[in-house]
CSV table of C-alpha atoms and ligand atoms in Angstrom, one decimal:
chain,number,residue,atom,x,y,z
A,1250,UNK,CA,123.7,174.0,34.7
A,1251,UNK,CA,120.9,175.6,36.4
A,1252,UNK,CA,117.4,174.3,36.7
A,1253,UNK,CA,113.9,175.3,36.9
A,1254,UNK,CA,111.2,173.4,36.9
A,1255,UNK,CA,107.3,173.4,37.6
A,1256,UNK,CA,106.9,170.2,38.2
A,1257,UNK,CA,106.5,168.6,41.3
A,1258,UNK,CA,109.8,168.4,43.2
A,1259,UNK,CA,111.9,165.3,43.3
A,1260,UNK,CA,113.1,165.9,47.2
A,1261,UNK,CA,112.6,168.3,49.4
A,1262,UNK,CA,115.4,169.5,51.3
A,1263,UNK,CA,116.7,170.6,54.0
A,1264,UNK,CA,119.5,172.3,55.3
A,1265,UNK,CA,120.7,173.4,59.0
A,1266,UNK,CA,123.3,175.9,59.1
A,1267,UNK,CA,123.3,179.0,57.1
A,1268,UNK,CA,127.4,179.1,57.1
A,1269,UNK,CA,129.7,179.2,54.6
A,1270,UNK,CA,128.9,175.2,54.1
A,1271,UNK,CA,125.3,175.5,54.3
A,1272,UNK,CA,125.0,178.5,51.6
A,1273,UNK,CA,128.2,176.3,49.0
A,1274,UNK,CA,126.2,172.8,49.3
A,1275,UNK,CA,122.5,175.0,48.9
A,1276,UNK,CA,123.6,176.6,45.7
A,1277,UNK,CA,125.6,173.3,44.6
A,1278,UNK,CA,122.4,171.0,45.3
A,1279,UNK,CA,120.0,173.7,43.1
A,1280,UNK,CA,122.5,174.3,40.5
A,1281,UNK,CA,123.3,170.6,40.4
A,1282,UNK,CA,119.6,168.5,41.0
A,1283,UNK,CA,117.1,168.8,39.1
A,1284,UNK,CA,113.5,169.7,40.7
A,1285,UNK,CA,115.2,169.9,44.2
A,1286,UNK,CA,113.5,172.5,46.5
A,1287,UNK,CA,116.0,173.3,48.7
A,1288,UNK,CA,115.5,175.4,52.5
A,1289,UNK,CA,118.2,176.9,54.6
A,1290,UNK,CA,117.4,176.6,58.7
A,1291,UNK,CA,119.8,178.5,60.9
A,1292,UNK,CA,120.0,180.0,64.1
A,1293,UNK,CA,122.8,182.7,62.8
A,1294,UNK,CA,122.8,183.5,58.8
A,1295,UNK,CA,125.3,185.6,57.1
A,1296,UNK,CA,127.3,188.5,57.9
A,1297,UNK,CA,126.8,186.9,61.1
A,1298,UNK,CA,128.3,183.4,60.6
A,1299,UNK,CA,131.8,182.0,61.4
A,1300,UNK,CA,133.3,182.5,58.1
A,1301,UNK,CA,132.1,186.1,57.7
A,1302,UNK,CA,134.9,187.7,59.9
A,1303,UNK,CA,137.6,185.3,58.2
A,1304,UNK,CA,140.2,186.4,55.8
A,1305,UNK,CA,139.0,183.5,53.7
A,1306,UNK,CA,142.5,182.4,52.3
A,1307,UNK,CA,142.7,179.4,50.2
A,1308,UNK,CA,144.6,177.7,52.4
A,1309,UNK,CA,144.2,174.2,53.9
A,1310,UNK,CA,144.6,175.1,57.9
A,1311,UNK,CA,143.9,172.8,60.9
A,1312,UNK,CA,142.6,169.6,59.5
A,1313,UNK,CA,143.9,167.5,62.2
A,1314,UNK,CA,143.6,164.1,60.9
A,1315,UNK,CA,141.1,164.7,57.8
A,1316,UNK,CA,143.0,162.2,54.7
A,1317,UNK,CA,145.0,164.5,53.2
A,1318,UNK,CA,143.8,162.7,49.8
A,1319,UNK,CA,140.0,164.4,50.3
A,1320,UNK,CA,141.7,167.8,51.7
A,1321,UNK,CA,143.7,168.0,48.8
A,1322,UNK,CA,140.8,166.7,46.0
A,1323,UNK,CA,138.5,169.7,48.4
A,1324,UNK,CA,141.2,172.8,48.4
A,1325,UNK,CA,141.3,171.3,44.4
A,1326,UNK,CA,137.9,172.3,43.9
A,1327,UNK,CA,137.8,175.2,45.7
A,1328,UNK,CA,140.3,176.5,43.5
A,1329,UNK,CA,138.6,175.8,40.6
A,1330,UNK,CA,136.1,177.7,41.3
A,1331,UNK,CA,137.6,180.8,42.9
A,1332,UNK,CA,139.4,180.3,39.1
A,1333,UNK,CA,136.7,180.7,37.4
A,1334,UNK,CA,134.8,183.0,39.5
A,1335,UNK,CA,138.2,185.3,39.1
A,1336,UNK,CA,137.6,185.4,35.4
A,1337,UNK,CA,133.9,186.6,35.6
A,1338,UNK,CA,132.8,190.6,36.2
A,1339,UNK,CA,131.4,189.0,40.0
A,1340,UNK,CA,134.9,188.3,41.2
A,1341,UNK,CA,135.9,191.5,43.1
A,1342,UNK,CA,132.1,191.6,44.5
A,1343,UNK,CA,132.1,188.0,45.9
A,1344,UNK,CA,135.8,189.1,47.0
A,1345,UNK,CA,137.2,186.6,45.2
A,1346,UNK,CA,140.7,187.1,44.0
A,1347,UNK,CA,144.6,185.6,43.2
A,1348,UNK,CA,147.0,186.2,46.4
A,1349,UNK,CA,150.4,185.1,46.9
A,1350,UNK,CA,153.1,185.6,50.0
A,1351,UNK,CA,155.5,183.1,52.4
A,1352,UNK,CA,153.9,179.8,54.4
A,1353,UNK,CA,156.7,179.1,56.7
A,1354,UNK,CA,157.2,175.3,56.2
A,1355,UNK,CA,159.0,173.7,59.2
A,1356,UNK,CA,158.5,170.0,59.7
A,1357,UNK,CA,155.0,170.2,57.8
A,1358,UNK,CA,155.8,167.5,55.0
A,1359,UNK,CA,152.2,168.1,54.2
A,1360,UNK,CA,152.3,171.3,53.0
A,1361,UNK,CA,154.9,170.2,50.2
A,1362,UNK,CA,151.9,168.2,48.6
A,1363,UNK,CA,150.1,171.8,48.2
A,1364,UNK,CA,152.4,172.2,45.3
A,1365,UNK,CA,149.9,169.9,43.0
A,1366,UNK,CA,146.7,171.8,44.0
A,1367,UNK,CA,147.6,175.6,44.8
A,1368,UNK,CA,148.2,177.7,41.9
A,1369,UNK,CA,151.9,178.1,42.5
A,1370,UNK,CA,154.6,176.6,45.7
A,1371,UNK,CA,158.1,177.1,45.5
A,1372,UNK,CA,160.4,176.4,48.3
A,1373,UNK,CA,162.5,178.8,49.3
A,1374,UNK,CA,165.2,177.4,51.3
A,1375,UNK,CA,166.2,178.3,55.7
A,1376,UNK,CA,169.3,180.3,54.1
A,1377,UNK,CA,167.5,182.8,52.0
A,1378,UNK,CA,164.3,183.2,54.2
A,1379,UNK,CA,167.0,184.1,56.6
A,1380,UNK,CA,167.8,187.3,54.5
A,1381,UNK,CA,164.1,187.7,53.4
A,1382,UNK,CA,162.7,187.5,57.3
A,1383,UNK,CA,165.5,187.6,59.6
A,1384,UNK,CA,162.8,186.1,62.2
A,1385,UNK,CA,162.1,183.6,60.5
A,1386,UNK,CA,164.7,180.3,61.1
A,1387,UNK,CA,163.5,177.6,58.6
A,1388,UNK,CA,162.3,176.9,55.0
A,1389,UNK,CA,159.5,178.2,53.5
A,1390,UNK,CA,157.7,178.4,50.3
A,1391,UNK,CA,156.5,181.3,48.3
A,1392,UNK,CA,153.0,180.4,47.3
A,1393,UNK,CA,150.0,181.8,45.5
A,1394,UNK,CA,146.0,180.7,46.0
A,1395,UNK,CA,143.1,182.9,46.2
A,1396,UNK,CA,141.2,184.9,48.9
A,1397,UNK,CA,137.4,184.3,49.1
A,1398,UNK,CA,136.9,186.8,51.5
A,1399,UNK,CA,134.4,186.3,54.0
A,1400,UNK,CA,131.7,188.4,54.4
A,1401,UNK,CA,131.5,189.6,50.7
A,1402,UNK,CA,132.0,185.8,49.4
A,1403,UNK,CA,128.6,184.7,52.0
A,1404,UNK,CA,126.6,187.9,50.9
A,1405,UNK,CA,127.5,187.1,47.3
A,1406,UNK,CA,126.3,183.1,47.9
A,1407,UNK,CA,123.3,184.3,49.5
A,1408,UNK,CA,122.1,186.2,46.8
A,1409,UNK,CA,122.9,183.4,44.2
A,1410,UNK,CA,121.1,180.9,46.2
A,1411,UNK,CA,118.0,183.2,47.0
A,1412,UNK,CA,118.1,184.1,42.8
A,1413,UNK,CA,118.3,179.8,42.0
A,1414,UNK,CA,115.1,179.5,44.3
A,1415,UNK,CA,116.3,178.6,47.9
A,1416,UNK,CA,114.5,179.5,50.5
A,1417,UNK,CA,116.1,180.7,54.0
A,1418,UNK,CA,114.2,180.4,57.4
A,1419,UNK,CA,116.0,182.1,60.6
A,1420,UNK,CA,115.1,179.2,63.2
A,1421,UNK,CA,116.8,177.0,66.3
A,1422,UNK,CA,116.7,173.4,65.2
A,1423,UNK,CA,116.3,171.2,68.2
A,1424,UNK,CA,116.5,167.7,67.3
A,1425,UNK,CA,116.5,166.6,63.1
A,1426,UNK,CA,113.2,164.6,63.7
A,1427,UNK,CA,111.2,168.3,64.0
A,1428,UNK,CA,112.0,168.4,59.8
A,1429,UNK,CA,111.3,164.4,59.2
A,1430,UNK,CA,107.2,165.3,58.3
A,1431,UNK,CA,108.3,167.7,56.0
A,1432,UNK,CA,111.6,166.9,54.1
A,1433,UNK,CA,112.7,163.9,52.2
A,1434,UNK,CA,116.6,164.7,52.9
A,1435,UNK,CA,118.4,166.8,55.7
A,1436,UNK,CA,121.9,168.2,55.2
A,1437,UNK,CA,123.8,168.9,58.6
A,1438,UNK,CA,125.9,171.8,57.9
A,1439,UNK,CA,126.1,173.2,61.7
A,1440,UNK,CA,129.8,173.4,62.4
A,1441,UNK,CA,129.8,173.7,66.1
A,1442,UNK,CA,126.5,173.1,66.5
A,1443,UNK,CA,126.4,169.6,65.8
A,1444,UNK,CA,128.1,168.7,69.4
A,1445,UNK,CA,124.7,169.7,70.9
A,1446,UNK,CA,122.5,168.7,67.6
A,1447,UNK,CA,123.2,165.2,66.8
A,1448,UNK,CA,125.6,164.8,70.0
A,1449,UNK,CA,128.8,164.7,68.5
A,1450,UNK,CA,131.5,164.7,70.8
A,1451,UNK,CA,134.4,164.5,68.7
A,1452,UNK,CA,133.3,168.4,68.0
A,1453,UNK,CA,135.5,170.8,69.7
A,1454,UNK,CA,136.4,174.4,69.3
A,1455,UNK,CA,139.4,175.9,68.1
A,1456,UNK,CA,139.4,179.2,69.1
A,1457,UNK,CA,140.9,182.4,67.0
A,1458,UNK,CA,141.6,185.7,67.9
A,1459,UNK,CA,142.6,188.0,65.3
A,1460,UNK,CA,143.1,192.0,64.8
A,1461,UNK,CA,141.9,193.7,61.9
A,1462,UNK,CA,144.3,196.8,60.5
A,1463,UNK,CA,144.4,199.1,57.9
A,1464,UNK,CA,148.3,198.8,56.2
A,1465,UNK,CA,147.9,199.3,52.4
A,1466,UNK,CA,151.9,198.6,52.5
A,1467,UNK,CA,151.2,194.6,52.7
A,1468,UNK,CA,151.0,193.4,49.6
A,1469,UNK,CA,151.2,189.4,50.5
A,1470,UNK,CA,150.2,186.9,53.1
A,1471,UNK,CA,152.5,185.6,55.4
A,1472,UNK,CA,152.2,183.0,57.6
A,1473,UNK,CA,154.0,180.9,60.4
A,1474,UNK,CA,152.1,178.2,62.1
A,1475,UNK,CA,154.7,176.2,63.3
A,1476,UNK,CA,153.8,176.3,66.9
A,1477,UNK,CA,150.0,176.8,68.1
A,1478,UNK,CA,151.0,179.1,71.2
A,1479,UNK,CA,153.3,180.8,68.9
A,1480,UNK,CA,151.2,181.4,66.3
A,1481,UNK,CA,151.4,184.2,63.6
A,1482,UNK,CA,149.9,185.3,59.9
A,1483,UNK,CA,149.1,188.5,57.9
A,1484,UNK,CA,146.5,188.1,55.8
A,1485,UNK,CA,146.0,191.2,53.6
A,1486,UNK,CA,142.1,190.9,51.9
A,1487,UNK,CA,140.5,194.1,50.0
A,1488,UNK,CA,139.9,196.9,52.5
A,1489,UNK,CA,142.0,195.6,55.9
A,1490,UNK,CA,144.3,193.3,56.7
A,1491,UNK,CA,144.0,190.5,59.3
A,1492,UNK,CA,146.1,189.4,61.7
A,1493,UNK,CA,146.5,186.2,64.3
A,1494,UNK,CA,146.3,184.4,65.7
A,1495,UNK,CA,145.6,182.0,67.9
A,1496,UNK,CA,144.3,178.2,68.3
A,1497,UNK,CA,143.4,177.1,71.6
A,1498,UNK,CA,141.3,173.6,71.5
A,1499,UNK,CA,138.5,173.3,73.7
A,1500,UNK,CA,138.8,177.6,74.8
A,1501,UNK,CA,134.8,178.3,74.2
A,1502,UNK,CA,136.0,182.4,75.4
A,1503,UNK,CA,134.9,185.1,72.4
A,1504,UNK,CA,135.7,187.5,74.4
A,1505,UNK,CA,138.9,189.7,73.4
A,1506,UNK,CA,141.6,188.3,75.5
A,1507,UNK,CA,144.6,191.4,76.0
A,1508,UNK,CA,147.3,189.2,76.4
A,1509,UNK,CA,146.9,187.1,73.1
A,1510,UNK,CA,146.2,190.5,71.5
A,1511,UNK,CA,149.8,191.6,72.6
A,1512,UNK,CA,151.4,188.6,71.5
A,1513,UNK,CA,149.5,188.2,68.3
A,1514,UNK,CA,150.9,192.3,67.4
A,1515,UNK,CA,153.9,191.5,68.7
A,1516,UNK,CA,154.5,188.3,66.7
A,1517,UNK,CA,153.5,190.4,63.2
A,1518,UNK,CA,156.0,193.2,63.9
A,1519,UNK,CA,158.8,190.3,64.5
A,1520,UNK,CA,157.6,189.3,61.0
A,1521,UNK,CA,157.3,192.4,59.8
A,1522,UNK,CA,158.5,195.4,61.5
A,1523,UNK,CA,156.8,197.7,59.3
A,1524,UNK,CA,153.4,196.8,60.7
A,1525,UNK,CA,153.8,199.3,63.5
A,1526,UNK,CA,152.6,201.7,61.3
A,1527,UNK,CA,149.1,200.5,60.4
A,1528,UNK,CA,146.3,201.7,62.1
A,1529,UNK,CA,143.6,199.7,64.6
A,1530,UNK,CA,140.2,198.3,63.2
A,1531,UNK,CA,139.1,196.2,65.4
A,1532,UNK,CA,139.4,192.8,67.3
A,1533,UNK,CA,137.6,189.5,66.7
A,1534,UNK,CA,137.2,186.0,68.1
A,1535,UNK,CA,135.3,183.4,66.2
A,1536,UNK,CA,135.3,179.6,67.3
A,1537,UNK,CA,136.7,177.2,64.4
A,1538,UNK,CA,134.4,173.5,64.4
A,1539,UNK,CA,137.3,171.1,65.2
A,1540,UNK,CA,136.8,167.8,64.7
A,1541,UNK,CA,139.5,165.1,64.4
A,1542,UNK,CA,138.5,164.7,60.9
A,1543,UNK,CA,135.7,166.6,58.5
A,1544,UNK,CA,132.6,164.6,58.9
A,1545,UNK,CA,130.7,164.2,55.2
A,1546,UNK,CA,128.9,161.0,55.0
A,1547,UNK,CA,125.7,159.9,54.9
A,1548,UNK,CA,123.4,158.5,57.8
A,1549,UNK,CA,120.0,156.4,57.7
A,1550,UNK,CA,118.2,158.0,60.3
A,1551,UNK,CA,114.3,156.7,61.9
A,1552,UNK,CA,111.8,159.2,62.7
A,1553,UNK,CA,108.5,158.8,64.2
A,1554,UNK,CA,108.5,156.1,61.6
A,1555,UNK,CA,109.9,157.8,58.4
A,1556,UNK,CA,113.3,156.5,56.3
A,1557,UNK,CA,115.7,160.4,56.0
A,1558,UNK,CA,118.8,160.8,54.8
A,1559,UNK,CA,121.1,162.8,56.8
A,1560,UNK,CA,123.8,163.9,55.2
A,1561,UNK,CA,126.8,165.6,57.3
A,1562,UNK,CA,128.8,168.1,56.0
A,1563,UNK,CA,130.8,169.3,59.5
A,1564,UNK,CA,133.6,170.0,60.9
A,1565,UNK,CA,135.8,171.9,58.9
A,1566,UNK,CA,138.5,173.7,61.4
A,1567,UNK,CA,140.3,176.2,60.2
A,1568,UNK,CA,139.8,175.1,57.0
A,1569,UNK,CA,135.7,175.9,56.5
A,1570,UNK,CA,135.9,178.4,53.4
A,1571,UNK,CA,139.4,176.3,51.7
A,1572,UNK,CA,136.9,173.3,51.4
A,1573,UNK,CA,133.7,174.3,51.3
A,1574,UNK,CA,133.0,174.0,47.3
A,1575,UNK,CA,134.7,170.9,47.2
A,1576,UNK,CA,132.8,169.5,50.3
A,1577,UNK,CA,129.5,170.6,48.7
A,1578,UNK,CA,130.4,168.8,45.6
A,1579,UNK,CA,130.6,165.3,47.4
A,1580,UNK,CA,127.5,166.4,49.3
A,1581,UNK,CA,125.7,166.8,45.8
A,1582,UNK,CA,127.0,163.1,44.7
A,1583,UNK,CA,126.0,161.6,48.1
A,1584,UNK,CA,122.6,163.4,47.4
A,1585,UNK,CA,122.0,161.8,44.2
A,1586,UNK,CA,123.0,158.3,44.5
A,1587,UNK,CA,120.5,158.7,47.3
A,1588,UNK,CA,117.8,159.9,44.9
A,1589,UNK,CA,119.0,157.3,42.7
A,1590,UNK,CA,118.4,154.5,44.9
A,1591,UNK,CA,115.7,156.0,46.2
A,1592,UNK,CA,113.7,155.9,42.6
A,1593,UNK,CA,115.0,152.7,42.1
A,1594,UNK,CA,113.6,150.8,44.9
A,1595,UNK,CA,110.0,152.5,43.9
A,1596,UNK,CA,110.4,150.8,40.4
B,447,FAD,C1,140.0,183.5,63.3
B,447,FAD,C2,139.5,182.6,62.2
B,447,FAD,C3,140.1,182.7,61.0
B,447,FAD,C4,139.7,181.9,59.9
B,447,FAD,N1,140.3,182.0,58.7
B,447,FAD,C5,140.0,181.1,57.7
B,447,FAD,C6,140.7,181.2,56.4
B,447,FAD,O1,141.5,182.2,56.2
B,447,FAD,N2,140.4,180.3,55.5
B,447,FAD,C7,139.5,179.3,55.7
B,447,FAD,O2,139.3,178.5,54.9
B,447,FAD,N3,138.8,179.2,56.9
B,447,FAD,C8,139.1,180.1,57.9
B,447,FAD,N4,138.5,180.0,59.1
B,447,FAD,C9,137.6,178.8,59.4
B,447,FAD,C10,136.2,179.1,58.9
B,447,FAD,O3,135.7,180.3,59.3
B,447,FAD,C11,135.2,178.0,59.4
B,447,FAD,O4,135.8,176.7,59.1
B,447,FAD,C12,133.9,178.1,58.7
B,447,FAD,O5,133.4,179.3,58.8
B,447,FAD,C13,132.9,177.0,59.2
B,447,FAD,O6,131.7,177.2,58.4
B,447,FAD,P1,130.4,176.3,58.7
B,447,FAD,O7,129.4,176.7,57.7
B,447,FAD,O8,130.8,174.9,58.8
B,447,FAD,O9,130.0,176.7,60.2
B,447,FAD,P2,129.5,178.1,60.7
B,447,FAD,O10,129.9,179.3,59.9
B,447,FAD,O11,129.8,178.1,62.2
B,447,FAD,O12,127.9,178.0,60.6
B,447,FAD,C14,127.1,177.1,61.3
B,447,FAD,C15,125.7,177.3,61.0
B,447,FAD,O13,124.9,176.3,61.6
B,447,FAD,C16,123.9,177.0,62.3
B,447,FAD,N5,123.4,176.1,63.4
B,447,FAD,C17,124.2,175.4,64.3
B,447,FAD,N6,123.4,174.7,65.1
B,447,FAD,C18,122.1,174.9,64.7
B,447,FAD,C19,120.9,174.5,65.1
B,447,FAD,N7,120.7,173.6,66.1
B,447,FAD,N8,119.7,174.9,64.5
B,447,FAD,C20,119.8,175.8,63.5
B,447,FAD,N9,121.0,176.3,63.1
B,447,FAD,C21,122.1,175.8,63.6
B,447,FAD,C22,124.5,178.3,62.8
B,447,FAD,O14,123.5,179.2,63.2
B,447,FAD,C23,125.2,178.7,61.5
B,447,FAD,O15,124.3,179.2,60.6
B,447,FAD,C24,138.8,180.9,60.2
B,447,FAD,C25,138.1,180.8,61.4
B,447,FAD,C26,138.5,181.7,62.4
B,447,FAD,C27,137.8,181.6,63.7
């Protein structure tokens, strides 16, 4: 449902970071609450964010120890979406699309639960991958989810959110109390900034290094993350195709590093030999918000005398695109029970 409405607004919000979870719980919250006025704060906004470089498979990587019951009910949501977005004329220009291709499986009796929430998993078993990807020494499953592809998803996001009445503001937020005269409710959505925002040391980086290529001849994503130093996937998206990677907790370095650049190349053309043949783009390192589990919850905090609700929506890993609709869902309930109670209490 989308609402408008002249009337005087019912909270005024606010939300730091203008990432891929910022812009998903900005246009949830307006879509969602009624006579919510709603403001994006961020240092970095979109194409310059995290997620924009990302492939943006649906895919639920690097969780740590996030319940796999609220990763699965978040990728559920996700998909949902991406589902219905895939059935509207705006899917190819919020690169939004069905992809399918080989998750190597190993000893990851997680990913066998995928089967409920992705569109399709099917085991294949060490014996035929053997003949399919002679590289390649274990089970795996043939899967197929959606891309939500990074840049065009966030410019897409932004637009809707900017069309539904959200306002955006390009600004260094030092401490939460500098918003506490002016907002009734703050939603933290600052990835890796919330180690140095609300002092989070549990946040740590997980650093990836990818290469983008041009190879119109891969048609699926593959993917072998077994081992983190060993590390390999192909993730074709519309124009290029990316390919990684690595995920080195606590490395802060975006610089290019040559050596992981020669093993991530020569990892893919183990996979697939083939890939010799496409042609350079470019390199990119982006820092993934680790955290031993997602943080979404809501805080009480006390400034210079005002009540605010803080609610934190961080942390996501590798995983920030895969759960960001579902995450901004449970931000959107947190938000109004809070309202609730809030109008309640004044009763
Ligand atoms: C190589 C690589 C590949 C990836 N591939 C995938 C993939 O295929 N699928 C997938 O689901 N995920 C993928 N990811 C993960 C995904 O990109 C991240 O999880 C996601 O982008 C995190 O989004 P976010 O909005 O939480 O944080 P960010 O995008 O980092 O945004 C944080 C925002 O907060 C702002 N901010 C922080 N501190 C402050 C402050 N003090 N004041 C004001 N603003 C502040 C920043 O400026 C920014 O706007 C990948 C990541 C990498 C590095």
């Amino acid at each position: 449902m989308e609402c408008f409405s002249m009337s005087r607004p019912t909270a005024k919000v606010a939300i730091v970071g203008g990432g891929i979870n910022g812009f998903s719980c900005g246009v949830n919250i307006l879509q969602s609450i009624p006579n919510t006025e709603v403001t994006i704060l961020a240092e970095v906004l979109p194409p310059n964010t995290t997620g924009d470089n990302a492939a943006g498979l649906i895919f639920p990587f690097a969780i740590n120890e996030t319940k796999m019951e609220s990763v699965l009910k978040w990728v559920k949501e996700t998909i949902v979406f991406c589902n219905q977005m895939s059935l509207t004329g705006e899917a190819a220009a919020a690169g939004i699309f069905p992809q399918s291709g080989f998750y190597v499986v190993g000893d990851d009796d997680n990913a066998l639960q995928y089967k409920d929430i992705l569109l399709t998993f099917d085991v294949i078993s060490a014996e035929k991958m053997k003949v399919i990807m002679p590289s390649i020494n274990s089970k795996a499953a043939f899967a197929t989810t959606y891309v939500m592809e990074g840049e065009p998803f966030l410019a897409w996001l932004t637009k809707r959110f900017r069309r539904y009445g959200g306002n955006v503001q390009q600004v260094k937020i030092h401490s939460l109390s500098e918003l506490s005269s002016k907002y009734d409710i703050i939603v933290n959505c600052t990835g890796m900034g919330a180690k140095e925002l609300v002092q989070d040391n549990e946040v740590f980086p997980v650093r990836g290094q990818v290469i983008k290529v041009k190879a119109p001849f891969i048609k699926h994503f593959f993917i072998d993350q077994r081992n983190d130093l060993t590390m390999t996937y192909i993730i074709p998206t519309s124009e290029t195709v990316t390919v990684g990677g690595t995920a080195q907790k606590g490395n802060y370095n975006v610089d290019v590093d040559l050596s992981d650049k020669k093993r991530i190349m020569d990892g893919a053309c183990r996979m697939i030999p083939n890939l010799k043949n496409c042609t350079y783009i470019r390199d990119w390192v982006g820092l993934r918000p680790g955290r031993r589990s997602v943080r979404l919850e809501k805080e009480t905090m006390h400034f210079n005398g005002k009540t605010i609700s803080v609610i934190h929506n961080y942390g996501h890993g590798g995983a920030g695109l895969t759960l960001s609709w579902g995450c901004a869902k449970d931000v959107v309930s947190l938000m109004k029970q809070d309202i609730a109670n809030k109008i309640s209490s004044r009763l």
